[in-house]
PDB file of C-alpha atoms in Angstrom:
ATOM      1  CA  UNK R 179      -0.060   0.099   0.360  1.00  0.00           C
ATOM      2  CA  UNK R 180       1.552   3.193  -1.264  1.00  0.00           C
ATOM      3  CA  UNK R 181       1.353   6.255   1.326  1.00  0.00           C
ATOM      4  CA  UNK R 182       0.667   9.716  -0.290  1.00  0.00           C
ATOM      5  CA  UNK R 183       1.999  13.008   0.788  1.00  0.00           C
ATOM      6  CA  UNK R 184       0.474  16.520   0.039  1.00  0.00           C
ATOM      7  CA  UNK R 185       2.495  19.646   0.322  1.00  0.00           C
ATOM      8  CA  UNK R 186       1.892  22.682   0.555  1.00  0.00           C
ATOM      9  CA  UNK R 187       3.197  25.446  -1.343  1.00  0.00           C
ATOM     10  CA  UNK R 188       4.440  27.718   1.111  1.00  0.00           C
ATOM     11  CA  UNK R 189       5.182  31.655   0.853  1.00  0.00           C
ATOM     12  CA  UNK R 190       5.154  34.878   3.043  1.00  0.00           C
ATOM     13  CA  UNK R 191       2.074  36.640   3.082  1.00  0.00           C
ATOM     14  CA  UNK R 192       2.830  39.801   2.686  1.00  0.00           C
ATOM     15  CA  UNK R 193       4.844  39.204  -0.118  1.00  0.00           C
ATOM     16  CA  UNK R 194       4.061  36.535  -1.875  1.00  0.00           C
ATOM     17  CA  UNK R 195       7.037  35.510  -1.935  1.00  0.00           C
ATOM     18  CA  UNK R 196       7.920  31.247  -1.752  1.00  0.00           C
ATOM     19  CA  UNK R 197       9.558  29.949   1.247  1.00  0.00           C
ATOM     20  CA  UNK R 198       9.395  25.720   0.535  1.00  0.00           C
ATOM     21  CA  UNK R 199       7.264  22.828   0.750  1.00  0.00           C
ATOM     22  CA  UNK R 200       5.628  21.629   4.239  1.00  0.00           C
ATOM     23  CA  UNK R 201       3.642  19.291   4.748  1.00  0.00           C
ATOM     24  CA  UNK R 202      -0.232  20.208   4.996  1.00  0.00           C
ATOM     25  CA  UNK R 203      -0.107  20.091   8.935  1.00  0.00           C
ATOM     26  CA  UNK R 204       2.936  21.965   9.242  1.00  0.00           C
ATOM     27  CA  UNK R 205       1.882  24.728   6.322  1.00  0.00           C
ATOM     28  CA  UNK R 206      -1.492  24.929   8.555  1.00  0.00           C
ATOM     29  CA  UNK R 207      -1.721  23.819  11.395  1.00  0.00           C
ATOM     30  CA  UNK R 208       1.923  25.326  12.790  1.00  0.00           C
ATOM     31  CA  UNK R 209       3.111  28.558  10.323  1.00  0.00           C
ATOM     32  CA  UNK R 210      -0.896  29.512  10.273  1.00  0.00           C
ATOM     33  CA  UNK R 211      -1.633  29.127  13.408  1.00  0.00           C
ATOM     34  CA  UNK R 212       1.482  31.228  14.521  1.00  0.00           C
ATOM     35  CA  UNK R 213      -0.010  33.711  11.740  1.00  0.00           C
ATOM     36  CA  UNK R 214       3.613  33.955  10.855  1.00  0.00           C
ATOM     37  CA  UNK R 215       4.642  35.831  13.688  1.00  0.00           C
ATOM     38  CA  UNK R 216       8.104  33.745  14.963  1.00  0.00           C
ATOM     39  CA  UNK R 217       7.359  36.207  17.883  1.00  0.00           C
ATOM     40  CA  UNK R 218       4.115  34.332  18.599  1.00  0.00           C
ATOM     41  CA  UNK R 219       6.501  30.235  17.848  1.00  0.00           C
ATOM     42  CA  UNK R 220       8.874  31.876  19.985  1.00  0.00           C
ATOM     43  CA  UNK R 221       7.036  31.370  22.448  1.00  0.00           C
ATOM     44  CA  UNK R 222       5.835  28.427  21.624  1.00  0.00           C
ATOM     45  CA  UNK R 223       9.340  27.133  21.851  1.00  0.00           C
ATOM     46  CA  UNK R 224      10.091  28.884  25.109  1.00  0.00           C
ATOM     47  CA  UNK R 225       6.860  27.140  26.664  1.00  0.00           C
ATOM     48  CA  UNK R 226       7.727  23.740  25.394  1.00  0.00           C
ATOM     49  CA  UNK R 227      10.801  23.982  26.885  1.00  0.00           C
ATOM     50  CA  UNK R 228      10.547  25.364  30.095  1.00  0.00           C
ATOM     51  CA  UNK R 229       6.474  24.704  31.204  1.00  0.00           C
ATOM     52  CA  UNK R 230       5.475  27.097  32.741  1.00  0.00           C
ATOM     53  CA  UNK R 231       4.081  24.653  35.959  1.00  0.00           C
ATOM     54  CA  UNK R 232       7.299  22.770  35.894  1.00  0.00           C
ATOM     55  CA  UNK R 233       9.752  26.044  36.605  1.00  0.00           C
ATOM     56  CA  UNK R 234       9.555  28.487  39.881  1.00  0.00           C
ATOM     57  CA  UNK R 235       9.478  32.466  39.348  1.00  0.00           C
ATOM     58  CA  UNK R 236      13.060  32.119  39.876  1.00  0.00           C
ATOM     59  CA  UNK R 237      13.754  30.520  37.422  1.00  0.00           C
ATOM     60  CA  UNK R 238      12.046  31.811  34.809  1.00  0.00           C
ATOM     61  CA  UNK R 239      14.442  31.545  32.001  1.00  0.00           C
ATOM     62  CA  UNK R 240      16.371  34.681  30.005  1.00  0.00           C
ATOM     63  CA  UNK R 241      16.841  34.649  26.734  1.00  0.00           C
ATOM     64  CA  UNK R 242      20.015  32.818  26.623  1.00  0.00           C
ATOM     65  CA  UNK R 243      19.487  30.559  28.918  1.00  0.00           C
ATOM     66  CA  UNK R 244      16.121  29.872  26.042  1.00  0.00           C
ATOM     67  CA  UNK R 245      19.330  29.794  23.397  1.00  0.00           C
ATOM     68  CA  UNK R 246      21.303  27.295  25.806  1.00  0.00           C
ATOM     69  CA  UNK R 247      18.570  25.030  25.726  1.00  0.00           C
ATOM     70  CA  UNK R 248      17.230  25.473  22.663  1.00  0.00           C
ATOM     71  CA  UNK R 249      20.648  25.286  20.866  1.00  0.00           C
ATOM     72  CA  UNK R 250      21.013  21.329  23.236  1.00  0.00           C
ATOM     73  CA  UNK R 251      17.974  19.910  22.007  1.00  0.00           C
ATOM     74  CA  UNK R 252      18.963  20.615  18.098  1.00  0.00           C
ATOM     75  CA  UNK R 253      22.724  19.215  19.168  1.00  0.00           C
ATOM     76  CA  UNK R 254      20.734  15.912  20.675  1.00  0.00           C
ATOM     77  CA  UNK R 255      18.008  15.494  18.068  1.00  0.00           C
ATOM     78  CA  UNK R 256      20.832  16.149  14.778  1.00  0.00           C
ATOM     79  CA  UNK R 257      22.919  13.587  16.919  1.00  0.00           C
ATOM     80  CA  UNK R 258      19.984  10.845  16.815  1.00  0.00           C
ATOM     81  CA  UNK R 259      19.749  12.112  13.395  1.00  0.00           C
ATOM     82  CA  UNK R 260      23.183  10.802  12.604  1.00  0.00           C
ATOM     83  CA  UNK R 261      22.814   7.558  14.196  1.00  0.00           C
ATOM     84  CA  UNK R 262      19.847   6.159  12.861  1.00  0.00           C
ATOM     85  CA  UNK R 263      21.982   7.203   8.777  1.00  0.00           C
ATOM     86  CA  UNK R 264      23.032   4.503   7.205  1.00  0.00           C
ATOM     87  CA  UNK R 265      26.509   4.987   6.071  1.00  0.00           C
ATOM     88  CA  UNK R 266      27.837   5.562   3.221  1.00  0.00           C
ATOM     89  CA  UNK R 267      28.253   2.089   0.364  1.00  0.00           C
ATOM     90  CA  UNK R 268      31.525   2.647  -1.233  1.00  0.00           C
ATOM     91  CA  UNK R 269      32.543   1.940  -3.943  1.00  0.00           C
ATOM     92  CA  UNK R 270      32.838  -1.987  -5.033  1.00  0.00           C
ATOM     93  CA  UNK R 271      35.871  -1.594  -7.570  1.00  0.00           C
TER      94      UNK R 271
END
């Protein structure tokens, strides 16, 4: 059974410039819900990295701690992808 994935052409709603292809869900439910507003999406990232119910007011994240946490999260994700990537094939000659 084959699976079809439909892509949406993502574009800047102000300039009309094409940004790339996204799955329909990311285009509509993520960027669309965030209204293409970096500050909205940044607050969502901060919320996921530092859930308010799990930190005290004394631990309120600063821009530096947010960037450091995001960098650590991305480094971990990149390492996981690298582990799953098959080794390149050696030429057979």
